[in-house]
Coordinates of C-alpha atoms in Angstrom, one line a residue:
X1 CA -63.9 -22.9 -42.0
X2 CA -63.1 -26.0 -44.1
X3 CA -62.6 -29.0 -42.8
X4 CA -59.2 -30.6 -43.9
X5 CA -59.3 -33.7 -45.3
X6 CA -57.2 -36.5 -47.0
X7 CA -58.4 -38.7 -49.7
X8 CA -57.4 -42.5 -49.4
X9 CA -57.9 -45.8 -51.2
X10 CA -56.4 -49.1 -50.4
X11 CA -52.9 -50.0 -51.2
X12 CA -52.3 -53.6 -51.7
X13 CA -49.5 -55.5 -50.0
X14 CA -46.4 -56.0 -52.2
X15 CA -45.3 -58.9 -50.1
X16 CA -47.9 -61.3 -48.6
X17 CA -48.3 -60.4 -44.9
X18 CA -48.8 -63.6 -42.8
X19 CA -52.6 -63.5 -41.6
X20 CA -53.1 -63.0 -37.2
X21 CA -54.7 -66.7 -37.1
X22 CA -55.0 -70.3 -39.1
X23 CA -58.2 -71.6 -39.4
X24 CA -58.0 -75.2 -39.0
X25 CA -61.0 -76.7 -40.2
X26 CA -61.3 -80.7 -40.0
X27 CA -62.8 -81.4 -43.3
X28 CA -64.3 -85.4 -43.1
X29 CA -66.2 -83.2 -40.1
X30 CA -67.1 -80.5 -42.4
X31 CA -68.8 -83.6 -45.2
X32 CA -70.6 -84.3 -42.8
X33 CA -71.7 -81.7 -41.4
X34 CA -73.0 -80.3 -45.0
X35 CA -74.8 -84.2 -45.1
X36 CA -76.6 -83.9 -42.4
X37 CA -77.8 -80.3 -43.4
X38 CA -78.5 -81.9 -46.8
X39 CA -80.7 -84.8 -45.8
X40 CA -82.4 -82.1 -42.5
X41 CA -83.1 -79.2 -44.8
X42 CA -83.5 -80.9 -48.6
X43 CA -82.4 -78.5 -51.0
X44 CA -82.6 -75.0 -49.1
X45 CA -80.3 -73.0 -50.4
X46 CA -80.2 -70.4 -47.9
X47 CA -79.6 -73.1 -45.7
X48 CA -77.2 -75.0 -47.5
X49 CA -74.9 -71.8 -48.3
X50 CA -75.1 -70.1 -45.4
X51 CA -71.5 -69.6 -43.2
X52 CA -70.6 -69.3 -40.2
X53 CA -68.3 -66.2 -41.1
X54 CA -69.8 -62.5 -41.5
X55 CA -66.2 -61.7 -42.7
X56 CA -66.0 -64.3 -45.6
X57 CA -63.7 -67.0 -44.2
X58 CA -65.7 -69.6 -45.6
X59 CA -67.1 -68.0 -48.9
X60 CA -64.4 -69.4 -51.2
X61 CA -65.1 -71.8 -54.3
X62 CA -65.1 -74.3 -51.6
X63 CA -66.2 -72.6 -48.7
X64 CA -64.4 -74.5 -45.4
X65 CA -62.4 -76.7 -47.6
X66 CA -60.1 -74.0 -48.4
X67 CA -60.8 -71.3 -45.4
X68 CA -59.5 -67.7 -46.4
X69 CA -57.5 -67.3 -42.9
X70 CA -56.0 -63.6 -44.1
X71 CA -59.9 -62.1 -43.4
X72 CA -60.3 -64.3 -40.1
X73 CA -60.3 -61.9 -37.2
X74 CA -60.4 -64.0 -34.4
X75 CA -64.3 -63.4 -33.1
X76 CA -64.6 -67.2 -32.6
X77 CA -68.5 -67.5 -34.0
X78 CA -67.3 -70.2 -36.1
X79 CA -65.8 -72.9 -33.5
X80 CA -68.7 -71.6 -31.3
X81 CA -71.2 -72.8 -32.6
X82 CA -69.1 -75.6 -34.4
X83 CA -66.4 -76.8 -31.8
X84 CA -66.1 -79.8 -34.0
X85 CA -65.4 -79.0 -37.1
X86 CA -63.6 -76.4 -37.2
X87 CA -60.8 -74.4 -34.8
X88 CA -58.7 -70.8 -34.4
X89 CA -55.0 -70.5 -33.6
X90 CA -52.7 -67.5 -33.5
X91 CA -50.5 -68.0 -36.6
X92 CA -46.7 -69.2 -35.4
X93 CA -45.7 -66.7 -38.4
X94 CA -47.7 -63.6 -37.3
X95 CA -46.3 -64.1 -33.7
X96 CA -42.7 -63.9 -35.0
X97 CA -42.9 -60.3 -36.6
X98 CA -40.8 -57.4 -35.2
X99 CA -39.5 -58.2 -31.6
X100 CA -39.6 -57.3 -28.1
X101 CA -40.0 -53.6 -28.4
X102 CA -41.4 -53.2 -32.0
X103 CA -44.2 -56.3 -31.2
X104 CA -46.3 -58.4 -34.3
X105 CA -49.1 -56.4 -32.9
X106 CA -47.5 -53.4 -34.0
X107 CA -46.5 -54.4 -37.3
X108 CA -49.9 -55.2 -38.2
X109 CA -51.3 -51.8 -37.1
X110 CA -48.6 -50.4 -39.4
X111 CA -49.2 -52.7 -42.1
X112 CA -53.0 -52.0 -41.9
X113 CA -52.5 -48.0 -41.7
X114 CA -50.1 -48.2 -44.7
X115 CA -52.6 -50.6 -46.5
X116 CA -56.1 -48.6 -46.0
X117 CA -54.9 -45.4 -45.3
X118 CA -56.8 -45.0 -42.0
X119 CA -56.3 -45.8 -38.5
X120 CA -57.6 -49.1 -36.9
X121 CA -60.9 -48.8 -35.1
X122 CA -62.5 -51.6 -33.9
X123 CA -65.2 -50.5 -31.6
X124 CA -65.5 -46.3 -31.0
X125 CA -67.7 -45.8 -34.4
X126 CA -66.8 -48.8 -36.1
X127 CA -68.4 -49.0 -39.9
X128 CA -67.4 -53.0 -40.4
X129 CA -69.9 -55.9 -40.7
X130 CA -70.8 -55.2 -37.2
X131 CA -72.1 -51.5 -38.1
X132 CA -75.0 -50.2 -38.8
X133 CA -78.6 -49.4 -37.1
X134 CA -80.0 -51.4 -34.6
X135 CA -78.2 -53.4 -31.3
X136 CA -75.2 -54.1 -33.0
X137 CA -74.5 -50.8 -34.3
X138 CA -75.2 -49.5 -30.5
X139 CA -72.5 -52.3 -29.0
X140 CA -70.2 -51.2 -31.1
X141 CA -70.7 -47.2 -30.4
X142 CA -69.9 -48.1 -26.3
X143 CA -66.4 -46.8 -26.4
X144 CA -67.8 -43.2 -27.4
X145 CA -68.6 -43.2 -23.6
X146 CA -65.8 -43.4 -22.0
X147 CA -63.1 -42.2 -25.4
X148 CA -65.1 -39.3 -26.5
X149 CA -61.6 -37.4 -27.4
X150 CA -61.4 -40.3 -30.5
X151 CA -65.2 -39.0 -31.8
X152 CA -62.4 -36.8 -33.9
X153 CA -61.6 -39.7 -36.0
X154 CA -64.7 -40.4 -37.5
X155 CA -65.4 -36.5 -38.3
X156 CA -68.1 -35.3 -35.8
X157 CA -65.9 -32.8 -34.2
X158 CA -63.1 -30.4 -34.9
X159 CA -59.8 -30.7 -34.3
X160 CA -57.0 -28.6 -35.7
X161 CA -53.6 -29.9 -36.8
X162 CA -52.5 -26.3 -38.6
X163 CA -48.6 -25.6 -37.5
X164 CA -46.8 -22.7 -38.6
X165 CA -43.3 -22.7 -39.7
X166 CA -41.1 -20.0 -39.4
X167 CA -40.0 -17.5 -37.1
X168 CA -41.7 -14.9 -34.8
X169 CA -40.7 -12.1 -32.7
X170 CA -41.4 -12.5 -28.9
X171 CA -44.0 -9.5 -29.3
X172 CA -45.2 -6.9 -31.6
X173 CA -44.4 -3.3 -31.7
X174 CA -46.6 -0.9 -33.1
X175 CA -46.1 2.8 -34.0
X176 CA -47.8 6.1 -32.8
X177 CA -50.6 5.7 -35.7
X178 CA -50.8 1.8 -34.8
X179 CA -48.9 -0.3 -37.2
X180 CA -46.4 -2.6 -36.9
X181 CA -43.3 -1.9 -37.1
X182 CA -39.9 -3.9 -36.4
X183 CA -39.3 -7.7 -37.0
X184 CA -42.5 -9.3 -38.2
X185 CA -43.8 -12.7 -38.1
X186 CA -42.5 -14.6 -40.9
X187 CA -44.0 -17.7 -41.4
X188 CA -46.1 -20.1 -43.6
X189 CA -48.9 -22.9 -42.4
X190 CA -49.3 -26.1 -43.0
X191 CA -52.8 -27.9 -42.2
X192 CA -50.8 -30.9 -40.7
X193 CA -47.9 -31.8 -38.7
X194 CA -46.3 -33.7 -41.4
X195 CA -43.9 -32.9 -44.2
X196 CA -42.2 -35.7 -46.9
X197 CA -38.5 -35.6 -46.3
X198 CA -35.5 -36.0 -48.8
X199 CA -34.8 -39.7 -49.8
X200 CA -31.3 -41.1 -50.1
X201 CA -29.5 -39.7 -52.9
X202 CA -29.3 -43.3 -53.8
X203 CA -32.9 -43.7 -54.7
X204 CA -34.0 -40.5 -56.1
X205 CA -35.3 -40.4 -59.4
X206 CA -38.1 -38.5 -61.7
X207 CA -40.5 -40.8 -61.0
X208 CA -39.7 -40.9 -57.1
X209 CA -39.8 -37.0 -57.0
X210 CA -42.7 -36.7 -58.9
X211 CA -44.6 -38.8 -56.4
X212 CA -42.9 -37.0 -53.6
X213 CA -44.6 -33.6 -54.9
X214 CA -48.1 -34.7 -56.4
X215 CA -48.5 -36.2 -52.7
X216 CA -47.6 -33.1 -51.1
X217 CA -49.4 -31.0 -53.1
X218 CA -52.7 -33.5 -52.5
X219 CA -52.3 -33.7 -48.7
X220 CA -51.1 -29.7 -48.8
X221 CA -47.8 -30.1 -47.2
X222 CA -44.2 -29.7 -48.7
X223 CA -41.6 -32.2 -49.5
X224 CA -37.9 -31.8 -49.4
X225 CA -36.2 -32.1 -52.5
X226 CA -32.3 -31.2 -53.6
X227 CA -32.6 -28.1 -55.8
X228 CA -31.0 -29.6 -58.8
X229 CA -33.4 -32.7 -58.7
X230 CA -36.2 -29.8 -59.1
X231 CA -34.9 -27.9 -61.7
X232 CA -33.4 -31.0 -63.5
X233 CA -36.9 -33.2 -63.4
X234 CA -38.8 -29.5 -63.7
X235 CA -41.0 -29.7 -60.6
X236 CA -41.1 -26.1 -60.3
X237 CA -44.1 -26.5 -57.7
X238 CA -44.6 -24.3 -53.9
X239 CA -44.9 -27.8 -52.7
X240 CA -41.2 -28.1 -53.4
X241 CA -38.7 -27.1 -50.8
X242 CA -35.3 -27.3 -52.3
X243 CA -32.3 -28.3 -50.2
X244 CA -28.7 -26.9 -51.3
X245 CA -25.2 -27.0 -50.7
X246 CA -22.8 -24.3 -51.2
X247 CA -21.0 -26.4 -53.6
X248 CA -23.5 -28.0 -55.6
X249 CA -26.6 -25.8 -56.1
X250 CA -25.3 -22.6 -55.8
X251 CA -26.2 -22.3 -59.6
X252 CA -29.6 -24.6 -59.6
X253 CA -31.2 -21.4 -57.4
X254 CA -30.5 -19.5 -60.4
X255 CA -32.8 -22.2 -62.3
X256 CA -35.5 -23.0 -59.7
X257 CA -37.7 -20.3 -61.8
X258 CA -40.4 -19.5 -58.6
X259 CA -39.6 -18.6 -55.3
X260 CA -40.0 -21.4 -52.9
X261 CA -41.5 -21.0 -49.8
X262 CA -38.7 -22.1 -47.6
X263 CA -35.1 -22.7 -48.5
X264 CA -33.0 -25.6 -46.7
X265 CA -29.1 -25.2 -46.0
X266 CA -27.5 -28.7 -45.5
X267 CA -25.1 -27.0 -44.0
X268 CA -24.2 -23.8 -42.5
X269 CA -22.3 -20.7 -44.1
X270 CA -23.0 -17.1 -43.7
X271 CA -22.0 -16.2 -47.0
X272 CA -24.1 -18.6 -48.7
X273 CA -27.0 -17.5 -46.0
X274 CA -26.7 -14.1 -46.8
X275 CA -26.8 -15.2 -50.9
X276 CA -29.7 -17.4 -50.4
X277 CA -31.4 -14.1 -48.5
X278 CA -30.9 -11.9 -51.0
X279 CA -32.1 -13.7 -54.3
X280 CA -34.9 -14.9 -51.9
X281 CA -35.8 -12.1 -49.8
X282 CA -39.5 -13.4 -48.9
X283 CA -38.6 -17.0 -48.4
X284 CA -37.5 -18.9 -44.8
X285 CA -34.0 -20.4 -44.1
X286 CA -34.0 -23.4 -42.7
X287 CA -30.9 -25.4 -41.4
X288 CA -30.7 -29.1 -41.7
X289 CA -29.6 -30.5 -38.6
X290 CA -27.2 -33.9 -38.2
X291 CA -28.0 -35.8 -34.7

């Protein structure tokens, strides 16, 4: 059995995404603080570089002088073990995303999924600057204990997402010599839960489309295209589920040039059911529903 999996790699922001705290460090503290340092330790550069930040707040050009406050997450070593110099706040601006349902603290898990293409763990298995062999890496395995359903996440044990689509009969008949016989099963699988929808008419484009089947192809899914945007940008692909209309793309399922593993009717009409059936006798039917 093969395990499924989904390549990622980070995604940048396209808009700056206001950072969780500000980092406010006071910086005639900080002088002299690295003074005192200087004339303690003399010219000890392991010393005289060394931060209070395992995450890089202070690792800049000009280390606390200009703290990096979108990779502080809030541990607090810093105004530990310097109270003085520097402090942690929640960032007014962070606190102000999305609103009484959809909180800030949602947003950001969003914004981080859609950023790193993973899920946000921060203690069952975590691989961060806290990870590793040794106590730490122990501390941070606790949650194992009492969440062993999450151990799926970091791929130590199985779990299946396969769906099928499609239709099947109640129960199978079989004839005197045992086979089947009567309606059949009809349906295709997909290893996840998850297919890539139309987009607005307003939006589509090559380029859009193309994306829309290159990613289903890579995470082995389907997206839902209009058949004319598949045989007009050519993405003749079994990734590619074409949606028609009676009116428009009665003549672009002449053109699609393969046979699709599932048709979608934006609308229904027996006639053009009973059209679609016959020039695609192995393929579903699917209706597209308006709530």
């Amino acid at each position: 059995m093969r395990r499924y999996h989904i390549e990622t790699t980070t995604a940048p922001d396209v808009a700056p995404h206001p950072s969780r705290f500000r980092v406010k460090v006071k910086k005639h503290r900080l002088a002299l603080l690295l003074l005192q340092e200087l004339r303690h330790y003399g010219l000890n550069k392991e010393v005289l570089l060394s931060r209070p930040c395992i995450y890089g707040v202070f690792s800049g050009p000009v280390g606390g002088f200009a703290p990096r406050e979108h990779l502080c997450v809030g541990c607090l070593r810093c105004t530990t073990e310097h109270p003085d110099v520097v402090q942690i706040h929640r960032n007014p601006e962070h606190a102000r995303l999305g609103d009484s349902y959809f909180t800030a603290e949602h947003v950001e898990t969003v914004a981080y999924e859609a950023r790193t293409g993973t899920i946000p763990v921060r203690g069952a298995g975590y691989r961060g600057p806290f990870g590793g062999e040794g106590w730490d890496g122990m501390w941070t395995d606790m949650s194992e204990i009492v969440r062993p359903t999450r151990d799926g996440i970091h791929g130590r044990e199985f779990i299946s997402t396969v769906v099928d689509i499609g239709s099947r009969p109640p129960f199978l008949e079989f004839d005197a010599s045992g086979l089947l016989n009567g309606e059949l099963p009809q349906t295709f699988s997909l290893p996840i839960p998850m297919l890539f929808d139309a987009p607005p008419p307003s939006l589509m484009s090559r380029r859009l489309a193309t994306v829309l089947v290159e990613a289903a192809r890579a995470t082995e899914t389907v997206t839902i295209l209009p058949a004319s945007a598949i045989v007009k940008f050519g993405l003749r692909a079994r990734a590619a589920i074409p949606l028609v209309t009676q009116e428009d793309d009665v003549a672009s399922l002449a053109g699609l040039g393969f046979e699709p593993l599932m048709i979608e009717m934006a609308a229904w009409d027996d006639r053009f059911y009973r059209e679609i059936r016959a020039r695609f006798p192995n393929g579903l039917v699917g209706l597209r529903l308006r709530y």
